[in-house]
Tab-separated table of C-alpha atoms in Angstrom:
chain	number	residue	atom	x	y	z
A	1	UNK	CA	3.520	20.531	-18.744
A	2	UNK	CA	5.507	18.601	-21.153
A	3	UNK	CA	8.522	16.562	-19.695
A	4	UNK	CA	10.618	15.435	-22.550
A	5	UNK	CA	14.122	14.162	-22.692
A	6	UNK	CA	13.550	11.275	-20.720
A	7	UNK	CA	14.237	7.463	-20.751
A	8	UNK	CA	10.592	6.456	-20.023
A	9	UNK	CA	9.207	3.385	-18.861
A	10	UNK	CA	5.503	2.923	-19.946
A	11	UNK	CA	4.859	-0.527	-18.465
A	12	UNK	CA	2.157	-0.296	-21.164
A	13	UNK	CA	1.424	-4.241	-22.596
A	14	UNK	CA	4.334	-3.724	-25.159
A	15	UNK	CA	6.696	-2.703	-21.407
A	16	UNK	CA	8.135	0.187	-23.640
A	17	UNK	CA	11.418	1.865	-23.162
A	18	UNK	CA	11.650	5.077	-25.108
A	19	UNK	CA	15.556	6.533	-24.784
A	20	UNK	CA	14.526	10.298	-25.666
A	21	UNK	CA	10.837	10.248	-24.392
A	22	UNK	CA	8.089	12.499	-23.280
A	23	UNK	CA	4.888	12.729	-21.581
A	24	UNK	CA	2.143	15.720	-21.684
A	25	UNK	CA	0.577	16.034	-18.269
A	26	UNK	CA	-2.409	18.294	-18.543
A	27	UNK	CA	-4.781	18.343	-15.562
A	28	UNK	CA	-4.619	15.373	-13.585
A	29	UNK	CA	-4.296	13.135	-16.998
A	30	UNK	CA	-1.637	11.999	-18.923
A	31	UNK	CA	-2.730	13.205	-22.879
A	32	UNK	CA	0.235	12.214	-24.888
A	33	UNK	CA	3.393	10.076	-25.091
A	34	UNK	CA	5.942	9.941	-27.426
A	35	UNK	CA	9.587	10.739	-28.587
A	36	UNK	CA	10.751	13.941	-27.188
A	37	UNK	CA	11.222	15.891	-30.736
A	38	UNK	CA	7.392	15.104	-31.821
A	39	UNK	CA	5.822	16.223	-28.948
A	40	UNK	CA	7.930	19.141	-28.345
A	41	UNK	CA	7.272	20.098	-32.239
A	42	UNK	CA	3.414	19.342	-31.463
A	43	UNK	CA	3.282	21.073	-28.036
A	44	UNK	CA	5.385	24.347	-28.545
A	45	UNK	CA	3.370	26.263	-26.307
A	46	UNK	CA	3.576	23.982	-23.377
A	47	UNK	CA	5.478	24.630	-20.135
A	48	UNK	CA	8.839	22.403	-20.796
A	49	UNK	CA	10.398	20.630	-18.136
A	50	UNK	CA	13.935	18.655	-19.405
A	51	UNK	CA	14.182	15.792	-17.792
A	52	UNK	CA	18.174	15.686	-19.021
A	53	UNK	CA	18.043	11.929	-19.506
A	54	UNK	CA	16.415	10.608	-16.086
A	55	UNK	CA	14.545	7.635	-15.990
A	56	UNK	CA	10.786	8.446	-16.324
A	57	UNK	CA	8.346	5.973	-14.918
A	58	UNK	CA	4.587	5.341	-13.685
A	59	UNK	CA	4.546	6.011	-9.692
A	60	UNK	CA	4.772	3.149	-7.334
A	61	UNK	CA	1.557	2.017	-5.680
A	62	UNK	CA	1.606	0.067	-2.082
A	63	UNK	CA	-1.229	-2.904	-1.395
A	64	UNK	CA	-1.312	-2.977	1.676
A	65	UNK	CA	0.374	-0.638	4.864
A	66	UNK	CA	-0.483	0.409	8.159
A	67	UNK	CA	0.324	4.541	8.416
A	68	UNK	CA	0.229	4.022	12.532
A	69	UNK	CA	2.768	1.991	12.278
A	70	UNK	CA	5.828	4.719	12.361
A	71	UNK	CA	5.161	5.544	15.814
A	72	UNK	CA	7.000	2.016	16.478
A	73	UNK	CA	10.100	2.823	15.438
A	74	UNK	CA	12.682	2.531	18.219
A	75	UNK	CA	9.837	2.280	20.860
A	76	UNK	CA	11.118	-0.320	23.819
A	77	UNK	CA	8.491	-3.322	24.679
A	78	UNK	CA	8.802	-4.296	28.368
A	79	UNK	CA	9.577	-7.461	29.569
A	80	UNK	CA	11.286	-10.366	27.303
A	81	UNK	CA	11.028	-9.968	23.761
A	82	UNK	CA	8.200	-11.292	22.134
A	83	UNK	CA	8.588	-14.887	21.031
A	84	UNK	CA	6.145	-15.252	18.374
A	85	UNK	CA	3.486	-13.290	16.397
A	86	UNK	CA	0.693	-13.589	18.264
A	87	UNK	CA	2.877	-11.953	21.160
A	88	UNK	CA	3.832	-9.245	19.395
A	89	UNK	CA	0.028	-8.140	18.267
A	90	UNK	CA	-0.941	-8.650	22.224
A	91	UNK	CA	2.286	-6.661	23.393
A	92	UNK	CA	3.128	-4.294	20.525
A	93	UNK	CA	0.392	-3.713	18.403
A	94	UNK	CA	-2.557	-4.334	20.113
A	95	UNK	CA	-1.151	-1.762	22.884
A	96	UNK	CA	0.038	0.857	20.561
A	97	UNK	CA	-2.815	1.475	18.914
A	98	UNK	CA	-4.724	1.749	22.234
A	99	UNK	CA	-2.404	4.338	22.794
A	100	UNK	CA	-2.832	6.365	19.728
A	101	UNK	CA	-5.637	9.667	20.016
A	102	UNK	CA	-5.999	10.888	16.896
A	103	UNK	CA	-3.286	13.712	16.565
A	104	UNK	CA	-1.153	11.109	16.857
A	105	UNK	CA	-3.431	8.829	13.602
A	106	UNK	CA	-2.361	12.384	11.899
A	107	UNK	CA	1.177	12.643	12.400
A	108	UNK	CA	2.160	8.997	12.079
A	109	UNK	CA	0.340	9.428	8.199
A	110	UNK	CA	2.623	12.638	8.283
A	111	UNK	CA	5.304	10.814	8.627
A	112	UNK	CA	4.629	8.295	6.298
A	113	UNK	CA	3.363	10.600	3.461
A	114	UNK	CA	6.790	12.244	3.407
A	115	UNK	CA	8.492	8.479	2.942
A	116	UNK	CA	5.846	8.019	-0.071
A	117	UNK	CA	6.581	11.519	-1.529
A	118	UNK	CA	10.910	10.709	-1.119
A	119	UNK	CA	10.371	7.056	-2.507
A	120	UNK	CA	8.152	7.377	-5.308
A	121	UNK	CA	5.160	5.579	-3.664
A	122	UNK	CA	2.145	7.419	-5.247
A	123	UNK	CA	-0.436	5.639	-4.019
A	124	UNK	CA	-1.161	4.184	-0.998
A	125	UNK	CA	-3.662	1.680	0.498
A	126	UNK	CA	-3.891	1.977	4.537
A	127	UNK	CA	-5.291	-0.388	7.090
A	128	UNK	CA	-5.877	1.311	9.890
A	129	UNK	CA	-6.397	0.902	14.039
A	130	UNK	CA	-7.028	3.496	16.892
A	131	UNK	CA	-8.629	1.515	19.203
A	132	UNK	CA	-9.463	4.533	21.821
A	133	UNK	CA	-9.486	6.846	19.057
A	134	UNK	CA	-12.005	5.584	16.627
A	135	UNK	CA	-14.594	8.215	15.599
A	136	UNK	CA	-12.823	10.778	12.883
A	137	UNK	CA	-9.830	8.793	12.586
A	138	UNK	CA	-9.926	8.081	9.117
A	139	UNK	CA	-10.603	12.030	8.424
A	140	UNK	CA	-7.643	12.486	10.202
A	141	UNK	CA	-5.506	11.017	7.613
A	142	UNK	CA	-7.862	11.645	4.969
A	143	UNK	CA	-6.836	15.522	5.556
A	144	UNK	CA	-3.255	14.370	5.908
A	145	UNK	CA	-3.382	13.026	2.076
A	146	UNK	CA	-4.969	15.757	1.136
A	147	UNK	CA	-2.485	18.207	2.196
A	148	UNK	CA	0.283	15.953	0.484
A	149	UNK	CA	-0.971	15.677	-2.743
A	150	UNK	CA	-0.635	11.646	-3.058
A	151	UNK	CA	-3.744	9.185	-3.118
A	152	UNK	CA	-5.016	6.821	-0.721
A	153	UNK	CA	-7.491	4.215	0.130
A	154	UNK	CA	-8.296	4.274	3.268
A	155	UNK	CA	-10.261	1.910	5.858
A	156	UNK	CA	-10.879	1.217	9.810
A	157	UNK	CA	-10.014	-2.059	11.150
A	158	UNK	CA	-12.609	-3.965	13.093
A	159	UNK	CA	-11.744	-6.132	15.568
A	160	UNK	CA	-13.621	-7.896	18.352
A	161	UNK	CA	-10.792	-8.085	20.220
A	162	UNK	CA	-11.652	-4.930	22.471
A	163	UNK	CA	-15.332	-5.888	23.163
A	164	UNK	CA	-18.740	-5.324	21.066
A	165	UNK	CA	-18.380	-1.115	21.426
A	166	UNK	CA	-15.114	-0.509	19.597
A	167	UNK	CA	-16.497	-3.734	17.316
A	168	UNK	CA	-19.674	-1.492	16.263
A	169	UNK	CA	-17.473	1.646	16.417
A	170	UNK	CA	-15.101	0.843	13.865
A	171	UNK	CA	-17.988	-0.538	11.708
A	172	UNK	CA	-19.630	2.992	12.126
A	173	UNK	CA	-16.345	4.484	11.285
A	174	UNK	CA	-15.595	2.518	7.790
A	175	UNK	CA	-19.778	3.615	6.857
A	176	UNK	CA	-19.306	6.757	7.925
A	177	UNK	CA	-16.406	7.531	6.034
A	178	UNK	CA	-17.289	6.142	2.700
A	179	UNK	CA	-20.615	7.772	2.794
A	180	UNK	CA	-18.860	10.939	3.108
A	181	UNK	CA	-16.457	10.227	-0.080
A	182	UNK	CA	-19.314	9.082	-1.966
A	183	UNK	CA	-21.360	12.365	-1.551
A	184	UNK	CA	-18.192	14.296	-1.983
A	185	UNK	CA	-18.090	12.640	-5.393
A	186	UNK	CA	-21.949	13.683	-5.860
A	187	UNK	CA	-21.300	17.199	-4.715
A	188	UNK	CA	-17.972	18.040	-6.472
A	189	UNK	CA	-16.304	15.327	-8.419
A	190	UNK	CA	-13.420	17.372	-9.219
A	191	UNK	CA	-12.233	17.746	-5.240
A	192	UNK	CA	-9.435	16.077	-3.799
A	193	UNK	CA	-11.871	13.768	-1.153
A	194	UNK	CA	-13.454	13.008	-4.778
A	195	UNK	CA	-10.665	11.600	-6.677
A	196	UNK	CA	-7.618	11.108	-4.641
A	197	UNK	CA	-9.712	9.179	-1.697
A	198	UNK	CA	-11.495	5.776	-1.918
A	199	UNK	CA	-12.797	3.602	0.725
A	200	UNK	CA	-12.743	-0.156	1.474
A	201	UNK	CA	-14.110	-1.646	4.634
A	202	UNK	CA	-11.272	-2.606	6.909
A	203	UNK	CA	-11.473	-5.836	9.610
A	204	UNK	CA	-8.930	-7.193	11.303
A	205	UNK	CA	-8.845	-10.719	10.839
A	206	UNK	CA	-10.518	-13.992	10.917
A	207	UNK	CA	-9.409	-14.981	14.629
A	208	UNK	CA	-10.745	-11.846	15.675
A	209	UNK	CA	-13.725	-11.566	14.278
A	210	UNK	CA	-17.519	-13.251	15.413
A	211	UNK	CA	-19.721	-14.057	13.209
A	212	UNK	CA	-22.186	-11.404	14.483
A	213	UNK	CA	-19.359	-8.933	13.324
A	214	UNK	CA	-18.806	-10.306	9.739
A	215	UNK	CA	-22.673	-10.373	9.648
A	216	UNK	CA	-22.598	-6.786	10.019
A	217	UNK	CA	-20.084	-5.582	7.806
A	218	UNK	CA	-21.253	-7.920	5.096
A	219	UNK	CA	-24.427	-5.870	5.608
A	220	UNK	CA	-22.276	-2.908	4.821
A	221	UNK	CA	-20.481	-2.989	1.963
A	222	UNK	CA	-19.155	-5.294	-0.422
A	223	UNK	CA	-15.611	-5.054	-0.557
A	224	UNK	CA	-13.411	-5.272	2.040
A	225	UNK	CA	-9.417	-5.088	3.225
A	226	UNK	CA	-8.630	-8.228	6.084
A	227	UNK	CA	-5.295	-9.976	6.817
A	228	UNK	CA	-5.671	-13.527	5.852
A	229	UNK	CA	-3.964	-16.663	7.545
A	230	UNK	CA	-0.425	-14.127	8.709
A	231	UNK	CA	0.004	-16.978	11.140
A	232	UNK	CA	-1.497	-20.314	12.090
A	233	UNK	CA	-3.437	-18.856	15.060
A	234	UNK	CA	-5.467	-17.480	12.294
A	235	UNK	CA	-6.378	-21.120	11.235
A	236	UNK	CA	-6.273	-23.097	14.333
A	237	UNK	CA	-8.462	-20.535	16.318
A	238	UNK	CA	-10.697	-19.898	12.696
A	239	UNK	CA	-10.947	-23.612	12.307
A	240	UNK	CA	-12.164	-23.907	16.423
A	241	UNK	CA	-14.784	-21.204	15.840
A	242	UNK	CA	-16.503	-22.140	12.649
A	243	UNK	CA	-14.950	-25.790	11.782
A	244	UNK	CA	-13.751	-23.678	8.569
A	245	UNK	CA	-10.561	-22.989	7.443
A	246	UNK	CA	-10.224	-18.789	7.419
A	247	UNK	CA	-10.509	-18.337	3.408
A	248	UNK	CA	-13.372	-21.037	3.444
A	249	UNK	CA	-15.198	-18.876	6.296
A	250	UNK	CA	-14.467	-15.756	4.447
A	251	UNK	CA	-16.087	-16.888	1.053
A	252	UNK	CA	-18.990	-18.263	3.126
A	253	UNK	CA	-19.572	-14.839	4.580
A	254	UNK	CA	-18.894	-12.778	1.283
A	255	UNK	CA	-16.040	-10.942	2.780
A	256	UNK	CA	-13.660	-13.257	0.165
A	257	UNK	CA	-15.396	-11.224	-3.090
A	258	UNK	CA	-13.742	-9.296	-6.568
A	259	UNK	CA	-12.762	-6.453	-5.003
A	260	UNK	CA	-11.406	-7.691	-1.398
A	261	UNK	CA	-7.796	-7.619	-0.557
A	262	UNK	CA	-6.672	-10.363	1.628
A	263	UNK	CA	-3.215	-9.928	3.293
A	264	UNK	CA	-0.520	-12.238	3.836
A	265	UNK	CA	-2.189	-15.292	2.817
A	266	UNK	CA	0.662	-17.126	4.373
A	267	UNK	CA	-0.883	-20.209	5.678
A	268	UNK	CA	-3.808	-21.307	3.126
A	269	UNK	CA	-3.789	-24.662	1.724
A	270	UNK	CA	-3.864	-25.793	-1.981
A	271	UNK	CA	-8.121	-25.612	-1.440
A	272	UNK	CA	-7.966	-21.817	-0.570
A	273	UNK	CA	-5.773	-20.970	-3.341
A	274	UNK	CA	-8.581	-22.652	-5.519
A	275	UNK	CA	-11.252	-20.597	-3.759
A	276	UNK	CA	-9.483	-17.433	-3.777
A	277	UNK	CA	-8.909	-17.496	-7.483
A	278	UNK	CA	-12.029	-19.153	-7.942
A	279	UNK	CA	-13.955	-15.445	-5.881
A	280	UNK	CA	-11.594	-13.202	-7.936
A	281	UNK	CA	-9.925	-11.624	-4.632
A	282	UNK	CA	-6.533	-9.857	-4.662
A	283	UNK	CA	-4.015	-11.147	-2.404
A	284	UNK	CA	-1.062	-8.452	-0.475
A	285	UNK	CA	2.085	-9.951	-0.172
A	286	UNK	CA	4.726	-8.370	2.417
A	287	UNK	CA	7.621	-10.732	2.314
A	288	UNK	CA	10.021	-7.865	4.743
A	289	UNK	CA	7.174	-8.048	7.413
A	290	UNK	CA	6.810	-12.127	6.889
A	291	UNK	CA	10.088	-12.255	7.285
A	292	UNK	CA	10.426	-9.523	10.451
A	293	UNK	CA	7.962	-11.246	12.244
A	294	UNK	CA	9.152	-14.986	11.424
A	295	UNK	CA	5.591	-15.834	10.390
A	296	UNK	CA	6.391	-17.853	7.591
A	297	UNK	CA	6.598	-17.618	3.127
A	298	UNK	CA	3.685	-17.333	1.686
A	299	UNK	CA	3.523	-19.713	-1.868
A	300	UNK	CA	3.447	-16.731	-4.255
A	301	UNK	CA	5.437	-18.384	-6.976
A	302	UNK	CA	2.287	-20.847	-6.815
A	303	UNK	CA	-0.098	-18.688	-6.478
A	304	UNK	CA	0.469	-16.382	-9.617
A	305	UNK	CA	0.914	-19.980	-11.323
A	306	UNK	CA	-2.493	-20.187	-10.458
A	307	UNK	CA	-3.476	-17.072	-11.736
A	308	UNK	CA	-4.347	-15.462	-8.589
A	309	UNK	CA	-3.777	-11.810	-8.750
A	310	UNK	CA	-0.859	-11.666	-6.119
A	311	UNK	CA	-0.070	-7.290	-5.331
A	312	UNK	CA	2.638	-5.908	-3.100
A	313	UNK	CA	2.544	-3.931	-0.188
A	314	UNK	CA	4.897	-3.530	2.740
A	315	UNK	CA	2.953	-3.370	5.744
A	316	UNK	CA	3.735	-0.445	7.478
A	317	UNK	CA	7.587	-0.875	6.745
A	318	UNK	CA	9.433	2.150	4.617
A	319	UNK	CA	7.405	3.066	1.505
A	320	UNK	CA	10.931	2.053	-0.820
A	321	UNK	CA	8.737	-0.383	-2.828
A	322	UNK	CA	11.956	-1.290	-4.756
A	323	UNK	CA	13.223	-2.031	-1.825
A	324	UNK	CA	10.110	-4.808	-1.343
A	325	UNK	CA	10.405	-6.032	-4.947
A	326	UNK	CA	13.764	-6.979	-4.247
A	327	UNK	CA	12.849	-8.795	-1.074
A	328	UNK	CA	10.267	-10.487	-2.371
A	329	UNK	CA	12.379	-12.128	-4.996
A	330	UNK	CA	15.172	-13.010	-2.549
A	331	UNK	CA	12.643	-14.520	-0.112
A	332	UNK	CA	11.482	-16.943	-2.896
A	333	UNK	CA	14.494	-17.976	-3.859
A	334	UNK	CA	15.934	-18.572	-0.053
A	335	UNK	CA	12.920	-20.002	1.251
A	336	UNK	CA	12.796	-22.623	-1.393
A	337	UNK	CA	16.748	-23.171	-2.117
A	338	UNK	CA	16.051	-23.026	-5.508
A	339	UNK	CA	17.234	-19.736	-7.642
A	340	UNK	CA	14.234	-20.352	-10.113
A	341	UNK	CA	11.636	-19.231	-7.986
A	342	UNK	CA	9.352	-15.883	-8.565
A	343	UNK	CA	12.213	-13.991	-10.618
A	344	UNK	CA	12.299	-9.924	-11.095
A	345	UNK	CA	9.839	-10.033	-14.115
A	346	UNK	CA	6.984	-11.882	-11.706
A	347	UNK	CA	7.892	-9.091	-9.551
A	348	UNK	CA	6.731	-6.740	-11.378
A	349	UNK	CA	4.241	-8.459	-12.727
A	350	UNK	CA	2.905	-8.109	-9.248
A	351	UNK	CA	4.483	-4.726	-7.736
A	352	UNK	CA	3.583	-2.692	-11.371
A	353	UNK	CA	0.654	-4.627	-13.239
A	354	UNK	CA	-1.247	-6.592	-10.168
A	355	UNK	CA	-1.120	-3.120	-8.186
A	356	UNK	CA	-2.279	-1.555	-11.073
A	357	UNK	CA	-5.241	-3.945	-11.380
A	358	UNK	CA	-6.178	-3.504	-7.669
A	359	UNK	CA	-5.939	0.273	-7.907
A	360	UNK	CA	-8.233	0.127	-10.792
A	361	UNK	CA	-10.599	-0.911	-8.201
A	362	UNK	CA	-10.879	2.444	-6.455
A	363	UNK	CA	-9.884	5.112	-8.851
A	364	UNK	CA	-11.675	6.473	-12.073
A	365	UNK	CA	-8.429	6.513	-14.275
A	366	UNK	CA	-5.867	4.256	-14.870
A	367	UNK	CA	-2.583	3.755	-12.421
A	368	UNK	CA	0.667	2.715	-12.679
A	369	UNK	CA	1.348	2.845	-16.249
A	370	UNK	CA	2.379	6.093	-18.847
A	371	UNK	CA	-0.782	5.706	-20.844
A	372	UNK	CA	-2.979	8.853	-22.325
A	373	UNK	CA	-5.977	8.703	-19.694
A	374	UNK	CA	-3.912	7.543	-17.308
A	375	UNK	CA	-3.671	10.045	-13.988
A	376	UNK	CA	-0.491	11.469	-14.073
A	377	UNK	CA	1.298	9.759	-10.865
A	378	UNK	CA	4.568	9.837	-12.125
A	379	UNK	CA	8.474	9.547	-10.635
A	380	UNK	CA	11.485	10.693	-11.972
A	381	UNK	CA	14.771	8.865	-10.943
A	382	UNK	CA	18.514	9.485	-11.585
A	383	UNK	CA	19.311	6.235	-12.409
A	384	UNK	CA	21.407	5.967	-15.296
A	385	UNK	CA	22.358	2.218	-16.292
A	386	UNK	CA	25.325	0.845	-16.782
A	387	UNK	CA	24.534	-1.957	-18.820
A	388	UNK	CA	21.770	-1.529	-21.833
A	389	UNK	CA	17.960	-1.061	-21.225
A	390	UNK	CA	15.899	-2.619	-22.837
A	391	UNK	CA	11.868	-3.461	-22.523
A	392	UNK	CA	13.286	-7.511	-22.017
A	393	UNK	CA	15.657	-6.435	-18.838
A	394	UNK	CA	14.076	-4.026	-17.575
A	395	UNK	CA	12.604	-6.242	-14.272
A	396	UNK	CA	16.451	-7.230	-13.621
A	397	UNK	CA	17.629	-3.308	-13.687
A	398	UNK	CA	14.359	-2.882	-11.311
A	399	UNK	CA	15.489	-5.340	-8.777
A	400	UNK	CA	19.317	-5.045	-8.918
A	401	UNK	CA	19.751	-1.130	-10.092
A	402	UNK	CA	16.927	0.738	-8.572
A	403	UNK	CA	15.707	2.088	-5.233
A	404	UNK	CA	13.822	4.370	-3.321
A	405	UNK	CA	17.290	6.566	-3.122
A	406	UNK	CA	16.990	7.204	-7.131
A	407	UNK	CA	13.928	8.909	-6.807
A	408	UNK	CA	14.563	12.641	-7.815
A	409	UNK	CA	11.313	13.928	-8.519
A	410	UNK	CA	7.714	12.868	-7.565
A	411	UNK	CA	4.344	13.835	-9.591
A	412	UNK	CA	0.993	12.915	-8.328
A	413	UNK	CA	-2.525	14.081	-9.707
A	414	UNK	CA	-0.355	16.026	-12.234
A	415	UNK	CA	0.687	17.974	-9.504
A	416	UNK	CA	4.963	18.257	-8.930
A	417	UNK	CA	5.020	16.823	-5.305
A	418	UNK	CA	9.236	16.979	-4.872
A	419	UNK	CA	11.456	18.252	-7.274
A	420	UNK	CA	14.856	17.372	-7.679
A	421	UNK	CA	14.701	16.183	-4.132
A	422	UNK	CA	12.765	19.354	-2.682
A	423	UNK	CA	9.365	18.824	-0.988
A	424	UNK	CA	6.845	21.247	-2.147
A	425	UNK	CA	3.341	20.301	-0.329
A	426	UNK	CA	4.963	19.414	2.924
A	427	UNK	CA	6.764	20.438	5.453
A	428	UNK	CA	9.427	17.744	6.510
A	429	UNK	CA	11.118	19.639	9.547
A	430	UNK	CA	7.847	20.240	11.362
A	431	UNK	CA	6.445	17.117	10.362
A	432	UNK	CA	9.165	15.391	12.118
A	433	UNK	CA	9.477	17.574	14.975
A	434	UNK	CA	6.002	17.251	15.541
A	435	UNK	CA	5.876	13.589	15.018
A	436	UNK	CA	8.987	13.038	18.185
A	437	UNK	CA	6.471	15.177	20.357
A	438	UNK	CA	3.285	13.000	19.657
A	439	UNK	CA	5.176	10.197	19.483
A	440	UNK	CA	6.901	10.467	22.991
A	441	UNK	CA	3.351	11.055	24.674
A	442	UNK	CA	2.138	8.353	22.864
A	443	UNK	CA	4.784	5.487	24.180
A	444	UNK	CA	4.011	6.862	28.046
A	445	UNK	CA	0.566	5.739	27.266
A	446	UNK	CA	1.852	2.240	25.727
A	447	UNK	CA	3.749	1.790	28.431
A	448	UNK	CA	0.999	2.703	31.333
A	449	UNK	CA	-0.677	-0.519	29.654
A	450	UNK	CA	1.991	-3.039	31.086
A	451	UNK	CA	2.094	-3.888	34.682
């Protein structure tokens, strides 16, 4: 398929903005890019798809999110509200995914798969928790991406929290699944569980974690997904435990290595910058979640001065990763009272390049930028600028142009995902009715748990 008369956005090294451009999708891959009268003259034969001037760029990719998350939305906590964060993982979280069996770990990725597909968000990497509903929960989404047609990586989150069982269940879980990925790669490369699936080993964090636990998983893999210092009962409790501050424990243990994402990262010192950069680890920010639960701004402007490799996620929130860039800027520049910080071209710098870095990690091919061997996760939007466009602006039409709402088509794997605003791999209407049922039966279960 050849989609030509587009404005595309490469975000190659040059950034790229090509008014009357077009991309050959063959496969999965992306084989050419160019102006739109070349390529059409070179590809005659090719299915033509004309893009009529949208803006053609690379599909967004999300650090960091929780898929069980959506069953949250609008569910009522009883008793006062929760008055800090480590109340609302004991009352909220920590209940509702007690609650959860696994049609429920199904439908909530359902749910959020359809938000991915509408806002352009290609790939996803998930953190997930089922504490009651542990064994075959990460298949349960696995199949769920599957049926979508976007990518994932997936992992369980291990927690002592719930006693040494669940502890050595969700260990089982994140071995279990990963073996099964990695033979599906050794049996048929060319399946979806082959190349739109990767693994990382999920934990919970720091506070939550003995050092029996961390022995284990260490013993288990070498890369791994953890939330990192979200609040200070992550240090005060870490620094109780071990007489370590949590990135210092982490690197001690290994789980701080290359290919580890650490979440938040809100309450390091200068010293765990230095040892984070120092390990190579990539570090999720989620400035709307910092910022929901009043936990605090994490120092990104000083940590990509540092030349720590600072992604974006959004942490279970809506998968409008413009929406996130955005924040993240604002938050910067309010937190500080200074308009200099971050800025829309650090943004992306993070959101497009650092994502793209991190993805790297997990997939054969090249993400997040309009490149020939690049997999062809691509987004059309009908955004059509008002001011000029130009490779130096671009960030700033990104930030203050640009949101989930533009996105008109969606392309992942090479495969057309949503076209002009149509699903085509999923259905939305049962998906959502579906989703109110489970969800209903899972909140009498959530609220069974309170006295």
């Amino acid at each position: 398929m050849l989609i030509h008369n587009a404005v595309v956005l490469t975000f190659d090294d040059q950034d790229r903005v090509l008014e009357s451009g077009a991309v050959l999708i063959q496969g999965d891959s992306i084989v050419d890019v160019g102006e739109s009268q070349e390529l059409r003259s070179r590809y005659p034969e090719e299915e033509q798809w004309d893009a009529e001037g949208l803006l053609l760029m690379p599909g967004q990719i999300c650090a960091h999110t929780h898929f069980y998350g959506a069953f949250a939305r609008g569910m009522y906590i009883p008793g006062p509200p929760p008055a800090d964060f480590p109340q609302i993982l004991e009352r909220l979280w920590w209940r509702l995914d007690k609650a959860l069996d696994l049609d429920g770990v199904r439908a909530s990725a359902q749910v959020c798969l359809v938000d991915a597909i509408r806002n352009g968000t290609t790939t996803l990497i998930d953190h997930h928790a089922s504490q009651r509903a542990i064994d075959g929960s990460l298949d349960a989404i696995a199949e769920a991406v599957v049926e979508s047609g976007l990518r994932a990586v997936l992992c369980y989150e291990v927690t002592d929290r719930d006693g040494p069982e669940a502890a050595a269940a969700g260990i089982r879980e994140n071995v279990r699944f990963a073996r099964r990925l990695a033979q599906a790669r050794q049996s048929d490369p060319t399946s979806p569980l082959a190349t739109r699936l990767a693994a990382t080993f999920g934990l919970h964090a720091s506070f939550t974690l003995s050092d029996e636990t961390l022995e284990a998983a260490i013993a288990d893999s070498n890369r791994f997904h953890i939330h990192v210092a979200e609040h200070p009962v992550d240090q005060y409790e870490t620094l109780q435990r071990s007489g370590m501050r949590v990135v210092e424990r982490l690197v001690d243990f290994g789980i701080a290595a290359p290919e580890s994402i650490l979440a938040h990262c809100v309450h390091i010192d200068a010293w765990e910058m230095a040892l984070i950069r120092e390990v190579g680890s990539f570090v999720s920010h989620q400035p709307r979640s910092n910022m929901n639960n009043a936990v605090g701004t994490a120092e990104i402007t000083t940590l990509l001065r540092g030349g720590v490799p600072v992604c974006l996620g959004n942490d279970g929130f809506s998968n409008d990763m413009f929406a996130e860039m955005k924040v993240a800027d604002l938050l910067q520049k309010a937190a500080h009272g200074d308009p200099r910080y971050l800025g829309a071209d650090q943004v992306v710098r993070m959101a497009i390049h650092h994502n793209r870095r991190l993805a790297q990690v997990f997939f054969e091919k090249p993400l997040g930028i309009i490149a020939p061997g690049a997999y062809a996760d691509l987004i059309l939007l009908d955004y059509y600028p008002t001011t000029p466009l130009t490779p130096e602006n671009l960030p700033w039409h990104l930030l203050f142009g640009v949101s989930g709402g533009h996105v008109h088509s969606t392309i992942a794997h090479g495969q057309v995902l949503m076209r002009n605003r149509k699903l085509l791999t999923l259905d939305e209407a049962q998906i959502t009715a579906c989703s109110r049922h489970l969800a209903a039966q899972t909140w009498e279960r959530y609220w069974e748990m309170f006295p």
